[in-house]
PDB file of C-alpha atoms in Angstrom:
ATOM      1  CA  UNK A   1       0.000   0.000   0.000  1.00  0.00           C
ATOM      2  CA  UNK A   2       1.298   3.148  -0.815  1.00  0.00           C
ATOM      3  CA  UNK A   3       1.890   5.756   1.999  1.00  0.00           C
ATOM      4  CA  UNK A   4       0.146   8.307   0.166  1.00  0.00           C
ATOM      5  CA  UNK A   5      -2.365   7.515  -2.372  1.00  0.00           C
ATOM      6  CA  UNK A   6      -3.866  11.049  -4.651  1.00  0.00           C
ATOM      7  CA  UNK A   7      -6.767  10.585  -7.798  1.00  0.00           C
ATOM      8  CA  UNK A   8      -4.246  12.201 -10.806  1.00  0.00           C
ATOM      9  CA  UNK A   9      -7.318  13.753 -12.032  1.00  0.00           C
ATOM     10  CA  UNK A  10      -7.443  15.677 -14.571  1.00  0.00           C
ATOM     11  CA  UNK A  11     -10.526  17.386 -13.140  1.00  0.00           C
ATOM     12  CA  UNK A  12     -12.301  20.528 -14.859  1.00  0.00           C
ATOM     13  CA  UNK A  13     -14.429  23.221 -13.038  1.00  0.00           C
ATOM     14  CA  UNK A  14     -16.061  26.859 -14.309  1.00  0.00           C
ATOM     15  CA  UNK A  15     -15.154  29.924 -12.418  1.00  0.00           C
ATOM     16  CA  UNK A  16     -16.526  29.889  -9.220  1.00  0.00           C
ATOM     17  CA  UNK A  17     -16.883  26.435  -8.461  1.00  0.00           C
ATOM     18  CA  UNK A  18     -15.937  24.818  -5.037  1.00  0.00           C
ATOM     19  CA  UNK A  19     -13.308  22.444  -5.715  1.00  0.00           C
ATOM     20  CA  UNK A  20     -12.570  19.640  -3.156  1.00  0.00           C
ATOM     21  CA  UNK A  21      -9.269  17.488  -3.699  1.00  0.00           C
ATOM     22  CA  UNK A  22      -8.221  14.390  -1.508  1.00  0.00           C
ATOM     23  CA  UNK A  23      -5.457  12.082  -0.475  1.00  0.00           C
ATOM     24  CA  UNK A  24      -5.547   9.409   1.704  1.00  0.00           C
ATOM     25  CA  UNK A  25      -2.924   7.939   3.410  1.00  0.00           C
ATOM     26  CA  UNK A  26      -2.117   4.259   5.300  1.00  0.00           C
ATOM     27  CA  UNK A  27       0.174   5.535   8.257  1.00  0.00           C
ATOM     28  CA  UNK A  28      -1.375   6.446  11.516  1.00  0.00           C
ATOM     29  CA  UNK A  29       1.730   8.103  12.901  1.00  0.00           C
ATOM     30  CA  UNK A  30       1.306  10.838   9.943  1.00  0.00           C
ATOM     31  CA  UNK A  31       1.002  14.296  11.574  1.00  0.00           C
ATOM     32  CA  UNK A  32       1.868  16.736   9.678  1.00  0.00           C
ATOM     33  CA  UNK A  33       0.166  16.994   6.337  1.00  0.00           C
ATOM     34  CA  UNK A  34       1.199  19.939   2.872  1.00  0.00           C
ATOM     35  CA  UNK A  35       0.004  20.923   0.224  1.00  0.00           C
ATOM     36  CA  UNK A  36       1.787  21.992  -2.783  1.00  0.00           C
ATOM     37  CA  UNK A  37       0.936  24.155  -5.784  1.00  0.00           C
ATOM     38  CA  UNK A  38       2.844  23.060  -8.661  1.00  0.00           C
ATOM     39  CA  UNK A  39       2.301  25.706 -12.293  1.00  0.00           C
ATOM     40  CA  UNK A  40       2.799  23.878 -15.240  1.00  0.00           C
ATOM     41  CA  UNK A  41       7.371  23.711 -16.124  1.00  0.00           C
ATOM     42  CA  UNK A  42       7.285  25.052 -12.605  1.00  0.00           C
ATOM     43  CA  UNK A  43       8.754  23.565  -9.454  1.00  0.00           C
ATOM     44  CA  UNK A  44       6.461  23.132  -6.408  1.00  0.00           C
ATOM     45  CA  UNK A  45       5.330  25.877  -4.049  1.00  0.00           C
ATOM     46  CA  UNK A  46       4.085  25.074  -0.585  1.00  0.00           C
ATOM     47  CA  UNK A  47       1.020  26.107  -0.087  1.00  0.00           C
ATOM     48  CA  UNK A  48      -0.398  25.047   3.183  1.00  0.00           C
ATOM     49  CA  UNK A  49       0.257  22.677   5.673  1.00  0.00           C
ATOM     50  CA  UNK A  50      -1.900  21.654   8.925  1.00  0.00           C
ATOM     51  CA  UNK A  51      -1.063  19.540  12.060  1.00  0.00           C
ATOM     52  CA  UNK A  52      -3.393  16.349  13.212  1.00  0.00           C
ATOM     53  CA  UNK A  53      -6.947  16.956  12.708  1.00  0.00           C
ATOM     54  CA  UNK A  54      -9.172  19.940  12.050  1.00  0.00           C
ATOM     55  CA  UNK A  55      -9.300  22.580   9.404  1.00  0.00           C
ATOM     56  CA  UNK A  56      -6.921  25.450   8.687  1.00  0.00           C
ATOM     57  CA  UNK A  57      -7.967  28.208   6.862  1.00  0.00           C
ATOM     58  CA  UNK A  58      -5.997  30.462   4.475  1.00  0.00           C
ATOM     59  CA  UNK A  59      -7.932  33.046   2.098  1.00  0.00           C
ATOM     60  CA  UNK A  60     -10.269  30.981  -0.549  1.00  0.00           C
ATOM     61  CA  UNK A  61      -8.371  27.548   0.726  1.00  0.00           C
ATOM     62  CA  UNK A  62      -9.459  25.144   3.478  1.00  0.00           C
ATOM     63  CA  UNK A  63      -7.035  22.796   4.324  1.00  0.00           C
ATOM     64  CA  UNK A  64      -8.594  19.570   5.770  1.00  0.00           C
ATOM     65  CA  UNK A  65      -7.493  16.732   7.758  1.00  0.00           C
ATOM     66  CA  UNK A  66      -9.223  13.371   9.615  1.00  0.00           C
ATOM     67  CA  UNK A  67      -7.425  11.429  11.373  1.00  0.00           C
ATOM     68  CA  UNK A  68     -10.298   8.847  11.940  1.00  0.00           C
ATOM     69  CA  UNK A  69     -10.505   7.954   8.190  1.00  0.00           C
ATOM     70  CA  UNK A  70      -6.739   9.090   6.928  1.00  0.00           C
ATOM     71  CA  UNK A  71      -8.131  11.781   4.756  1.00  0.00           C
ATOM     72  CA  UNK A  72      -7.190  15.065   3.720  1.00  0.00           C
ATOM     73  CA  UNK A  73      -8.793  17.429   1.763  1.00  0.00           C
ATOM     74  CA  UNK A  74      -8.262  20.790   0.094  1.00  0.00           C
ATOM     75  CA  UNK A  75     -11.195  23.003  -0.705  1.00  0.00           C
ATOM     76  CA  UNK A  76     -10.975  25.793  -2.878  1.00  0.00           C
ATOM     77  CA  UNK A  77     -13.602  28.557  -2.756  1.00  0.00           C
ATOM     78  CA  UNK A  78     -14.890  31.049  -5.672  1.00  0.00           C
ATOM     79  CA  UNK A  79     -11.572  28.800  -8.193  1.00  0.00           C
ATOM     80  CA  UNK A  80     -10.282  31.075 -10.322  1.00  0.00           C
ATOM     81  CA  UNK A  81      -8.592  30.663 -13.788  1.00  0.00           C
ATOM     82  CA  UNK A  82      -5.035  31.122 -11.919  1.00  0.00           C
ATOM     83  CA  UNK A  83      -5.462  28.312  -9.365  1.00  0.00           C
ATOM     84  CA  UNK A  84      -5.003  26.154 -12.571  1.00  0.00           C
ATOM     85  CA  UNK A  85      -2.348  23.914 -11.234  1.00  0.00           C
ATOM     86  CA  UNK A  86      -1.286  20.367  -9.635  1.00  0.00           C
ATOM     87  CA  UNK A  87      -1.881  19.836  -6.420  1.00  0.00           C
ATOM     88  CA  UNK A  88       0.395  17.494  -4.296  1.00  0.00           C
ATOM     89  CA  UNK A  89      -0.604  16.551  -0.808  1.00  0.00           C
ATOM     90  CA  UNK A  90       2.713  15.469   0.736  1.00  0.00           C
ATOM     91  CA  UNK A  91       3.809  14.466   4.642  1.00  0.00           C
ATOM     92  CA  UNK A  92       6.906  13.611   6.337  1.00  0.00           C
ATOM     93  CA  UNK A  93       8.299   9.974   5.462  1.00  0.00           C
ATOM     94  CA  UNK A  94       7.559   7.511   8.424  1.00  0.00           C
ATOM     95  CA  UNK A  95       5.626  10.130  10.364  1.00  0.00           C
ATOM     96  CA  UNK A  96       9.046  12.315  11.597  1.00  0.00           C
ATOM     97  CA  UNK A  97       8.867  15.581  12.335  1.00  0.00           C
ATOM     98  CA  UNK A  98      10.620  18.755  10.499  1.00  0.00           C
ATOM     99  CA  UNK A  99      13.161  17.766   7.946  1.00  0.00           C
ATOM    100  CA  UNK A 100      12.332  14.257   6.959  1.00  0.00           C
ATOM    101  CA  UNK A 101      11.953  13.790   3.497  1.00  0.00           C
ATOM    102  CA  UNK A 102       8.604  14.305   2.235  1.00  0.00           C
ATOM    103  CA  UNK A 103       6.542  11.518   0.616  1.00  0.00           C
ATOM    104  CA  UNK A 104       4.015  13.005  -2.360  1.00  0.00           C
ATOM    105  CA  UNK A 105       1.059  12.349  -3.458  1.00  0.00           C
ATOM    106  CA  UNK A 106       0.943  11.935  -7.531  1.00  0.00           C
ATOM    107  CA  UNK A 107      -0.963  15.276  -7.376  1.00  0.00           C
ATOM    108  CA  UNK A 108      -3.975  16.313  -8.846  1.00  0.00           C
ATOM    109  CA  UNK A 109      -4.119  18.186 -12.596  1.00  0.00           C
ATOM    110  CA  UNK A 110      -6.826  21.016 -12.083  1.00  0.00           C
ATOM    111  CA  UNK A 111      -7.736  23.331 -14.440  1.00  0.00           C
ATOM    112  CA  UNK A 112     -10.265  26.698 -13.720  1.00  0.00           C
ATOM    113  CA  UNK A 113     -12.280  27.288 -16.888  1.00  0.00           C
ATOM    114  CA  UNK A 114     -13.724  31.088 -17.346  1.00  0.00           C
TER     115      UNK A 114
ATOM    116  CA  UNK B   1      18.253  36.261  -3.157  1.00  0.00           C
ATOM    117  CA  UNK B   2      17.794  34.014  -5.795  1.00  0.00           C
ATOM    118  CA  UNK B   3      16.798  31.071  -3.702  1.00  0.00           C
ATOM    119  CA  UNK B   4      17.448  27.376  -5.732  1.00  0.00           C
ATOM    120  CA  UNK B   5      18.894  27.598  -9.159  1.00  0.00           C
ATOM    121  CA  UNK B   6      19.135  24.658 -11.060  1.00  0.00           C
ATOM    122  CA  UNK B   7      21.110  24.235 -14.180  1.00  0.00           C
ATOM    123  CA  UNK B   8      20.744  23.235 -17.144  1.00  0.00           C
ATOM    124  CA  UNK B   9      16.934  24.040 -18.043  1.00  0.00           C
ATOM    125  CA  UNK B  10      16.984  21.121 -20.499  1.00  0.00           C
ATOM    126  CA  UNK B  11      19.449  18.372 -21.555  1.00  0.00           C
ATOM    127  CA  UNK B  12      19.095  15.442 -24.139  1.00  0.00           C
ATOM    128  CA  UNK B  13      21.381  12.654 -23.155  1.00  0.00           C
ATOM    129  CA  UNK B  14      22.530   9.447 -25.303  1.00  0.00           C
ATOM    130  CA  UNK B  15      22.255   6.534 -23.842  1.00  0.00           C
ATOM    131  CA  UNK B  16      25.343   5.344 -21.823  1.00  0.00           C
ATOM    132  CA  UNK B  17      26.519   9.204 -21.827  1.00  0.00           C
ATOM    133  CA  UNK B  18      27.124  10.814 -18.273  1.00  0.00           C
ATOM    134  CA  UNK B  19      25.984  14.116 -16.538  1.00  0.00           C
ATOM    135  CA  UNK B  20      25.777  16.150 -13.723  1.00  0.00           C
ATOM    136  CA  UNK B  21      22.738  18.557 -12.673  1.00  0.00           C
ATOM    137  CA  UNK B  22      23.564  20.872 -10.876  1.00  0.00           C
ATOM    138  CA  UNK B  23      22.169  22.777  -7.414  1.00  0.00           C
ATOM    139  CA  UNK B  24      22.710  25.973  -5.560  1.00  0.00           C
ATOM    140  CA  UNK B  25      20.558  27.143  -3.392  1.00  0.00           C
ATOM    141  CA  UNK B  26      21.821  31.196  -1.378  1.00  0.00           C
ATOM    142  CA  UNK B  27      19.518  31.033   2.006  1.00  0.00           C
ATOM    143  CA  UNK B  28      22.090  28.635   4.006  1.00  0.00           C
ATOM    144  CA  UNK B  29      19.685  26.329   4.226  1.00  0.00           C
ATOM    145  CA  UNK B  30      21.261  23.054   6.076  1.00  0.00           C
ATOM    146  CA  UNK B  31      18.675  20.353   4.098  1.00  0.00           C
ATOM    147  CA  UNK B  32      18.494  19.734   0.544  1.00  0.00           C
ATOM    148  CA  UNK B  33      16.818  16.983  -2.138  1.00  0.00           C
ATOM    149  CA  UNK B  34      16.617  15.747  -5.025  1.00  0.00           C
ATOM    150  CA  UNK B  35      13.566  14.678  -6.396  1.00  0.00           C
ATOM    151  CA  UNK B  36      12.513  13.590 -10.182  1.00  0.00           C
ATOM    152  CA  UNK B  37       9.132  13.604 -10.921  1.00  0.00           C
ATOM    153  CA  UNK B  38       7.460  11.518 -14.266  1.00  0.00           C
ATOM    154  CA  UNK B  39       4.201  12.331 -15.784  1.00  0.00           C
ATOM    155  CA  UNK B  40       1.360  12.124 -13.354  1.00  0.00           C
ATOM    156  CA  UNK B  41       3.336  10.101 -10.798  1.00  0.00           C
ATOM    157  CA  UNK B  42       4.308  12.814  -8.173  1.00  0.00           C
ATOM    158  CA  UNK B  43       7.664  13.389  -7.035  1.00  0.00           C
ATOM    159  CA  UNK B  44      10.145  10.411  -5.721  1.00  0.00           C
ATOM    160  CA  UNK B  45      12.820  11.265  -3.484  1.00  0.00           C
ATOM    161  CA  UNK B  46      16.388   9.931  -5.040  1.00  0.00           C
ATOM    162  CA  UNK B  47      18.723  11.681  -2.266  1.00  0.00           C
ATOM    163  CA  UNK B  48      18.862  14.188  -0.186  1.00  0.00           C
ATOM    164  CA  UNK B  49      21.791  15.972   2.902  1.00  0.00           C
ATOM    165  CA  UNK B  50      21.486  16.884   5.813  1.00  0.00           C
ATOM    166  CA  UNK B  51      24.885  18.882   5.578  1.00  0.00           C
ATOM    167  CA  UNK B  52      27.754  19.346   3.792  1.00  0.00           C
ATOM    168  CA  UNK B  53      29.523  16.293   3.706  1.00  0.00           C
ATOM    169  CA  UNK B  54      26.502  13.934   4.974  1.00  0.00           C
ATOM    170  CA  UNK B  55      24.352  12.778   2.455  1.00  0.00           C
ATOM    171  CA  UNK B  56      21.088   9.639   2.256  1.00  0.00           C
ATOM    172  CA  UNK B  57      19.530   7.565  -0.414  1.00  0.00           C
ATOM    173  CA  UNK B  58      16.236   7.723  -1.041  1.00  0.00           C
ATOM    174  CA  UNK B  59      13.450   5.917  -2.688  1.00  0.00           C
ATOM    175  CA  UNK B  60      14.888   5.674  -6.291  1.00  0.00           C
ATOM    176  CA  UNK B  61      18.950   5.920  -6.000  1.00  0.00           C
ATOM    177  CA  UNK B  62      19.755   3.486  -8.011  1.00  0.00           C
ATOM    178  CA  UNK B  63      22.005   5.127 -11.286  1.00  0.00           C
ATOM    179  CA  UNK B  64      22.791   8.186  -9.581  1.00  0.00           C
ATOM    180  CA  UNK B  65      25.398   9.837  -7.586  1.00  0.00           C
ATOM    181  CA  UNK B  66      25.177  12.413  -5.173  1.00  0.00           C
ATOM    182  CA  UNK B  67      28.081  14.524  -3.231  1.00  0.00           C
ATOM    183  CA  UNK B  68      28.055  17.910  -1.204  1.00  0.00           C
ATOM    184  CA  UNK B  69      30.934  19.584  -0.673  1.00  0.00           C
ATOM    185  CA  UNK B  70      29.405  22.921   0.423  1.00  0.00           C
ATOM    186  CA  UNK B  71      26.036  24.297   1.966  1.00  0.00           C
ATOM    187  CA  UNK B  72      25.324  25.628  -0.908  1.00  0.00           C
ATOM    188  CA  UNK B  73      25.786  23.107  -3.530  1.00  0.00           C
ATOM    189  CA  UNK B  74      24.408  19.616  -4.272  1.00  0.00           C
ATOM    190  CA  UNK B  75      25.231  18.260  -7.381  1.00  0.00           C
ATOM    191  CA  UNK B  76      23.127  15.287  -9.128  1.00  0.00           C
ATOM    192  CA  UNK B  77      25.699  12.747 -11.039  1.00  0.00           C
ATOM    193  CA  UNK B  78      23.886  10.439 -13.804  1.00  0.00           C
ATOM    194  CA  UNK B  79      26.426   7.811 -14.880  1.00  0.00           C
ATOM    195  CA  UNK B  80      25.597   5.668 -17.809  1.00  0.00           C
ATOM    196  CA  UNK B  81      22.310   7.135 -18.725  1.00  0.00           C
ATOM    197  CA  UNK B  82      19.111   4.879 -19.532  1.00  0.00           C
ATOM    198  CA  UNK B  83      15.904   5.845 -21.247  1.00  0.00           C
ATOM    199  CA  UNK B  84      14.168   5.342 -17.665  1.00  0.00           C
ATOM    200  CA  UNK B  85      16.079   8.465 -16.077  1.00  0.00           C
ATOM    201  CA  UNK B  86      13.977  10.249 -18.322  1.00  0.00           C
ATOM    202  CA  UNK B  87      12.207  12.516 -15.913  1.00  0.00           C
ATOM    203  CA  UNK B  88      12.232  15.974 -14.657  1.00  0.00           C
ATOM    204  CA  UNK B  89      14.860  16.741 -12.006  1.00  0.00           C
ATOM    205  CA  UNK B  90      13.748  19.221  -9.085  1.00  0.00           C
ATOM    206  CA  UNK B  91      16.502  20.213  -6.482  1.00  0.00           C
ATOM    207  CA  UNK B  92      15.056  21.343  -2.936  1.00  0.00           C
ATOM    208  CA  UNK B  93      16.282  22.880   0.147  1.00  0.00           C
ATOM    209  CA  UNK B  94      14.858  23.433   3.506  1.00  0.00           C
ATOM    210  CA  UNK B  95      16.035  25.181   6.868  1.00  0.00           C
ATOM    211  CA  UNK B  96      17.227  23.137   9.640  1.00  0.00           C
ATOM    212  CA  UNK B  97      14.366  23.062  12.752  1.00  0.00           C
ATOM    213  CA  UNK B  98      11.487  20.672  13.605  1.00  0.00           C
ATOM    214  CA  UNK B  99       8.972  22.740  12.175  1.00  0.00           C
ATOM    215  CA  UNK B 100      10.675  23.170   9.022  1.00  0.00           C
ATOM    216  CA  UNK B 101       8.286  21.949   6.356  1.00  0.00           C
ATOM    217  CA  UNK B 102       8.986  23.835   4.077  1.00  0.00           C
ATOM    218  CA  UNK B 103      10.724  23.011   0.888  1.00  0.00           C
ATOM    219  CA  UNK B 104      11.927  25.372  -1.122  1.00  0.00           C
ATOM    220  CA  UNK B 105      11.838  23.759  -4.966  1.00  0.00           C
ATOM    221  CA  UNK B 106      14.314  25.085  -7.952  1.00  0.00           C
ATOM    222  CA  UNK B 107      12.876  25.468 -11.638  1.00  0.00           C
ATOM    223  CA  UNK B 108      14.079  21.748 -12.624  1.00  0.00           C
ATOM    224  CA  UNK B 109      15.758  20.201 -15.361  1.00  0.00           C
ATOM    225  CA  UNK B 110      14.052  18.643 -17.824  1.00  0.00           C
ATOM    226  CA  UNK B 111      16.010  15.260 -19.047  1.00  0.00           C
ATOM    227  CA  UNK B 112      15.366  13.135 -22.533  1.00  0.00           C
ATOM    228  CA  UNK B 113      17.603   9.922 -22.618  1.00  0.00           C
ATOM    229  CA  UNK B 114      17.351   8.382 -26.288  1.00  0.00           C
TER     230      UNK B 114
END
C-alpha cells in the first residue's frame, strides 16, 4: 500500500466552483500533512500545511485533515482561472517531524475554466 | 536572493553518456533533495543531505550519484544514462528546525535519454 495515495485527475471546473481534492494515506503516525501548488514547467510551491486533525484556513483555501478515516482534503472557494495547477498533498516519510523527506502524493491536474 | 537555481533548463542525453545537474541554493539552508518527478506520478525522493559532507539515499537511488561539498551546492551525477532516467529533475532545500516543512523547490531540469 502506498503511503500516500492522490486521484491524478485531470478534473475541470467553471469559475466559481468549489473544488474539493483528496489524499488518503495508510500511516497512523502521519502528523503533519502539505500541500503543494505546482504551475505547469514550474517547481512546487508550498502552499499550506496543517497539524493532526481539524481545518486550517488560508484566504479561498481550506485545508482539511481526519485522522479517523486518513483523509485530507483541500477546498478551494470562488476557483479562479489562476489556481489552474497540480496539487500534491505530501507528509513527512515515516511520520518524523521537520526535515524528513517528504513523501508526495501523484498530485492532482486542475484546471479553472472562465 | 535568488533562492534554488538549477542548471541546465533542459538536456538530451545518449544513452550510456554521463551528466551532472547541478544545485545551488543562497539562504544557508542546512537540508536539501533531489527529487525527479514523471508524468502524473508525483515526485520520488532519489537523495537528499542533511549537511555538507553527509548525504542519504532515497526511494529511487539506483544510477545516480550524489556529493556535497558545500552548503550551498548539491550536485546530481547520472552515470551511464538509460531511457528510464527520463524525468524531470527538481533540487530542494529546507532550513534546519522541527517545524521546518517547508521546501523550497528550484525550476528543474528537464532530461530526454534516447
Amino acid at each position: 500500500q502506498k503511503e500516500v495515495e492522490q486521484d491524478p485527475g485531470p478534473l475541470s471546473v467553471p469559475e466559481g466552483a468549489i473544488v474539493s481534492l483528496n489524499c488518503t494515506y495508510s500511516n497512523s503516525a502521519f502528523q503533519y500533512f502539505m500541500w503543494y501548488r505546482q504551475y505547469s514547467r514550474k517547481g512546487p510551491e508550498l502552499l499550506m500545511y496543517t497539524y493532526s486533525s481539524g481545518n486550517k484556513e488560508d484566504g479561498r483555501f481550506t485545508a482539511q485533515v481526519d485522522k479517523s478515516s486518513k483523509y485530507i482534503s483541500l477546498f478551494i472557494r470562488d476557483s479562479q482561472p489562476s489556481d489552474s495547477a497540480t496539487y500534491l498533498c505530501a507528509t513527512p516519510k515515516g511520520g518524523g517531524s521537520g526535515n524528513t523527506p517528504l513523501v508526495f502524493g501523484k498530485g492532482t491536474r486542475l484546471s479553472v475554466i472562465a | 536572493n535568488a533562492g534554488v537555481t538549477q542548471t541546465p533548463k533542459f538536456r538530451i542525453l545518449k544513452i550510456g553518456q554521463s551528466m551532472t545537474l547541478q544545485c545551488t541554493q543562497d539562504m544557508n539552508h542546512n537540508y536539501m533533495y533531489w527529487y525527479r518527478q514523471d508524468p502524473g506520478m508525483g515526485l520520488k525522493l532519489i537523495y537528499y543531505s542533511v549537511g555538507a559532507g553527509i548525504t542519504d539515499k532515497g526511494e529511487v537511488p539506483n544510477g545516480y550519484n550524489v556529493s556535497r561539498s558545500t552548503t550551498e551546492d548539491f550536485p546530481l551525477r547520472l552515470e551511464l544514462a538509460a531511457p528510464s532516467q527520463t524525468s524531470v529533475y527538481f533540487c530542494a532545500s529546507s532550513p534546519w528546525g522541527s517545524s521546518s516543512y517547508e521546501q523550497y523547490f528550484g525550476p528543474g531540469t528537464r532530461l530526454t535519454v534516447t
